[in-house]
Amino acid sequence: MPNPMVFALVLVAAVVLFIWSAVRRFSLLRVGRPEDRFNDIPARIRDTLVYAFGQKRVVRKAFGFNHLLLFWSFLILLIANGEFILKGLNPAISFMSLPAVVHNPIYLIFDLVSLIVLLCVIIAAIRRIVKPPFPGALTADAYVILGMVAALMIAYFNLHGLELASGEMIALMPISSAVGGLFYSGITPVAAHPLITIWWWVHAIVLLGFLNYLPYSKHMHILSSIPNIYFKRFDHANTLPRETFVSDARFGVESVADLTWKDLLDSFSCTECGRCQMVCPANLTDKPLNPRQVIHDIKINLLENGPAMRKGAEPKLALIGGGGEGSITEDQVWSCTSCGACMEVCPVFIEQMPKILQIRRNLVEAKADFPEELLNLFENMEQRSNPWGIAPSDRTKWCSLLDVKPFDEDCEYLFYVGCAGAFDSRNKQIALAMAMILDAAGISWGILGKEEMCCGDSARRLGNEYLFDQMAQANVELWEQKGVKKIITMCPHCFSTLKNDYRQYGFNGEVISHSEFIAELLTAGTLKLAEKVDLGKITFHDSCYLGRHNDIYEQPRSVISAATGRDPVEMKRNHSDSFCCGAGGGRMWMEEQLGTRINLERVREALDEDPDTVCVACPYCMTMFEDGLKDEHREMVNVRDIAEVVAMALPRQ
Amino acid sequence: MATIFCEKRRPQMASVRPHVMPMPCKDEEATGQIIRESIGMTEADIPTKVLEVIFDAGQTDDQEIGDAEFIVSGGRGLLDKQNFKLIRELADELGGVVGSSRSAVDAGWIDVEHQVGQTGKTVRPKIYIACGISGAIQHLVGMQDADLVIAINRDPEAPIFEVADIGIVGDLFEIVPAITESIRRAKAANGHQACVLKPVQG
Ligand SMILES: Cc1cc2nc3c(=O)[nH]c(=O)nc-3n(C[C@H](O)[C@H](O)[C@H](O)COP(=O)(O)OP(=O)(O)OC[C@H]3O[C@@H](n4cnc5c(N)ncnc54)[C@H](O)[C@@H]3O)c2cc1C
Ligand code: SF4
Ligand code: SF4
């Protein structure tokens, strides 16, 4: 056994060094701006138990069970190592001093758990070679940590094997006994003693080394991810905060100082598991964006610039720029479809997407630097309040043959048609179908007609917050004037913007997507269908702004089932795992020059199911699927919005 | 994008993108004073030097579609790269240039420089002839301000007809060569004078 005095010195040195490293790193969070994540403590504790200790998201991937085992084993071994350290300081302190009925099970558990840990790290090491979680996962950092943990367990078994074989310790430890029997059988206490000391020190050095390596590796997440989960957002991160437009204001994110402390904590918490990049439509179609890399670059940038910035210096390494380690390129920033898939899978609740959109704000508002196609878009939205720049007087053309009532105080619902429904010849069909459905159900509804304005979704996701701000205020003002209390939308982008973003502008009315509304009408029996529509085999595509951003998954499916009498077949990626069509985040208005086409990837996935009809619940998805099917020469596969399917099933008048 | 505020102050400032408005007739009555400022800058003051202007080798048209007075555009209805020949012949006869929908660009039939629409070019020609183009809104926004739109499409329901001044429902493989031919004949009759396209009714 070691000399307690010597160990005490080593221990103090190691702990001081660790605290110094950790404090130095975590104090960099103060570079960030303030953000309130301190509300609702009970709910935060509950979620921490579920997601940190219960590892609920980690185990969503089969291999996550390996991590779950490691995580809990580590917690148990924390006790074993506590005993180890105390015993090193004072040999009298040991679980051995407890009665056998108590200490026997304790040592048995330690022994078995140590074996589990050893097996888990071996499996993890092999997996990284055989089937890496993502390309490039084979890093030295990963192997240093796995090696250290394995060394710790090997030292543990040797140490106790020797103690048991030499009779220094009597306890129920089958694995350690086996090691002792195998290597040290019949060893005398005198011969065992120096070996015990050696293994003891190996164990101690590796343990303290591990502790001091943590803050400098991706395994910093051992320290930061539990707080990161505790401080997570409760709502979906589908909105960004408002900005104030005063002189000298900073817009969006230009350097790490413009991020909040929680954004920076996110960067420290990334486990580099790569799950986000494996679901990211931009990454999967060979665009330069990789959400894991974005988070990693923020961390490297903070480490590089943070210490000097805390003393008031300007950052040396630009956050938006060349794209070397620690900087993010503009191409990365513009590739994001804001689909939210990354945030949905991240086991430690990192919010990648809002950071990307905040960088767009800076590019657009402070630098006027954005893809050229957007110039037209912004002008059109600003001057004519629609993305195509069509005359606002054309807004009612879609219903020129119908008798649609202008919204007034007597209407219960405002049907907010949206720009696609009003102007795009294909999507006008959905607006017509909605009109038929609302009338058939006897709903009291009206439209704003020529007075309707664009919701501004694309402006916000593209970082033109100044424009969005004006549009949102104008809309809310108009609705207040008209007495609008309940709004039905047919576009998930309008829906999410009106429902979530407009809260920030004081709009508190009810906003209902056509998926929810039709589903409710059918369940309540208010809407009666005459016949089942035969559209052959149907597959349904979840749009990001309905599903992941607003948790609406079952309603559109139930609508399809009700109208056709058949449940839609699921594509490989469905519900919250659904794959974006490529149009969100303002990508609808940009040319897709980098990598391959996102819509084609999704269309091929749909075609794998060999459908006759693809059902969508979003006008953007409609365009993306129709275009993609034509590109794949599969025009015979129809694309239908759920409202169209229902309209076909209505009784004929 | 520049957002310039001069709500209450003078001077005011304005600029326009090319082709967003028709060129108005010259108004002799208009008053106002144009002050030409000489800035006193010589070429030596400009750090950037233009060494040589190199034209895109792939572009056979002398004109950019953005400035063209006649544009003949082809879409997916052309079915094949080879068939763009029909479009080019007609354009040549008219002294115009070739445009296209995005689908034709995506299919690799023609260079992206020719793409008309939302993410392509906005054009404002005197005559725009759309052949085998369905008229998706993404295309329409790029060409709807043409003075005269002629659409050739075999689908009478195609949305392109909503913006067309003259619509020809039929097979472009018959109609386009027929138009080209009739222009040739007209030109021959007129002794190769500049041709004025007469509306063709279908
Ligand atoms: C982000 C984004 C940006 C886009 N930007 C643009 C853009 O800038 N410009 C653009 O054009 N599109 C753009 N699109 C694509 C747009 O949505 C349409 O897919 C595209 O315009 C369709 O091209 P098309 O009309 O050639 O093909 P289709 O829609 O397939 O139409 C082909 C037409 O040809 C007709 N046809 C077929 N055979 C014949 C024949 N023998 N004779 C006569 N007619 C025939 C058919 O009836 C049909 O109407 C964009 C899409 C997205 C998602
Ligand atoms: S929001 Fe979607 S596109 Fe953007 S980084 Fe995340 S996964 Fe990728
Ligand atoms: S951001 Fe989250 S999902 Fe992506 S690699 Fe890091 S921990 Fe994994």
PDB file of N, CA and C and ligand atoms in Angstrom, chain A residues 280-282 289 291 336-342 353 356, ligand 2:
ATOM      1  N   CYS A 280     -28.766  14.995 -40.619  1.00  0.00           N
ATOM      2  CA  CYS A 280     -28.836  16.332 -41.214  1.00  0.00           C
ATOM      3  C   CYS A 280     -28.964  16.236 -42.734  1.00  0.00           C
ATOM      4  N   PRO A 281     -30.053  16.753 -43.304  1.00  0.00           N
ATOM      5  CA  PRO A 281     -30.242  16.647 -44.748  1.00  0.00           C
ATOM      6  C   PRO A 281     -29.131  17.339 -45.530  1.00  0.00           C
ATOM      7  N   ALA A 282     -28.604  18.430 -44.980  1.00  0.00           N
ATOM      8  CA  ALA A 282     -27.533  19.122 -45.685  1.00  0.00           C
ATOM      9  C   ALA A 282     -26.292  18.231 -45.720  1.00  0.00           C
ATOM     10  N   LEU A 289     -22.325  21.777 -44.689  1.00  0.00           N
ATOM     11  CA  LEU A 289     -22.810  21.901 -43.310  1.00  0.00           C
ATOM     12  C   LEU A 289     -22.788  20.561 -42.573  1.00  0.00           C
ATOM     13  N   PRO A 291     -23.723  19.775 -38.521  1.00  0.00           N
ATOM     14  CA  PRO A 291     -24.059  20.431 -37.255  1.00  0.00           C
ATOM     15  C   PRO A 291     -23.074  20.112 -36.119  1.00  0.00           C
ATOM     16  N   CYS A 336     -28.451  25.255 -44.231  1.00  0.00           N
ATOM     17  CA  CYS A 336     -29.386  24.682 -43.254  1.00  0.00           C
ATOM     18  C   CYS A 336     -30.838  24.870 -43.701  1.00  0.00           C
ATOM     19  N   THR A 337     -31.631  23.813 -43.591  1.00  0.00           N
ATOM     20  CA  THR A 337     -33.037  23.904 -43.960  1.00  0.00           C
ATOM     21  C   THR A 337     -33.904  24.160 -42.724  1.00  0.00           C
ATOM     22  N   SER A 338     -33.280  24.366 -41.596  1.00  0.00           N
ATOM     23  CA  SER A 338     -33.959  24.567 -40.310  1.00  0.00           C
ATOM     24  C   SER A 338     -34.925  23.428 -39.994  1.00  0.00           C
ATOM     25  N   CYS A 339     -34.560  22.227 -40.428  1.00  0.00           N
ATOM     26  CA  CYS A 339     -35.471  21.091 -40.270  1.00  0.00           C
ATOM     27  C   CYS A 339     -35.560  20.615 -38.831  1.00  0.00           C
ATOM     28  N   GLY A 340     -34.572  20.946 -38.026  1.00  0.00           N
ATOM     29  CA  GLY A 340     -34.630  20.576 -36.613  1.00  0.00           C
ATOM     30  C   GLY A 340     -34.283  19.130 -36.313  1.00  0.00           C
ATOM     31  N   ALA A 341     -33.854  18.379 -37.308  1.00  0.00           N
ATOM     32  CA  ALA A 341     -33.540  16.968 -37.055  1.00  0.00           C
ATOM     33  C   ALA A 341     -32.371  16.829 -36.088  1.00  0.00           C
ATOM     34  N   CYS A 342     -31.417  17.750 -36.210  1.00  0.00           N
ATOM     35  CA  CYS A 342     -30.246  17.682 -35.338  1.00  0.00           C
ATOM     36  C   CYS A 342     -30.651  17.812 -33.871  1.00  0.00           C
ATOM     37  N   MET A 353     -29.522  24.422 -34.536  1.00  0.00           N
ATOM     38  CA  MET A 353     -30.154  25.246 -35.563  1.00  0.00           C
ATOM     39  C   MET A 353     -30.238  26.740 -35.211  1.00  0.00           C
ATOM     40  N   ILE A 356     -27.130  28.612 -35.992  1.00  0.00           N
ATOM     41  CA  ILE A 356     -26.886  28.821 -37.422  1.00  0.00           C
ATOM     42  C   ILE A 356     -27.727  30.001 -37.920  1.00  0.00           C
TER      43      ILE A 356
HETATM   44  S1  SF4 C   2     -31.684  22.064 -38.753  1.00  0.00           S
HETATM   45 FE1  SF4 C   2     -31.602  20.357 -40.222  1.00  0.00          FE
HETATM   46  S2  SF4 C   2     -30.381  21.166 -41.939  1.00  0.00           S
HETATM   47 FE2  SF4 C   2     -30.008  22.529 -40.180  1.00  0.00          FE
HETATM   48  S3  SF4 C   2     -28.183  21.692 -39.206  1.00  0.00           S
HETATM   49 FE3  SF4 C   2     -29.934  20.765 -38.170  1.00  0.00          FE
HETATM   50  S4  SF4 C   2     -30.270  18.834 -39.247  1.00  0.00           S
HETATM   51 FE4  SF4 C   2     -28.942  20.081 -40.558  1.00  0.00          FE
END
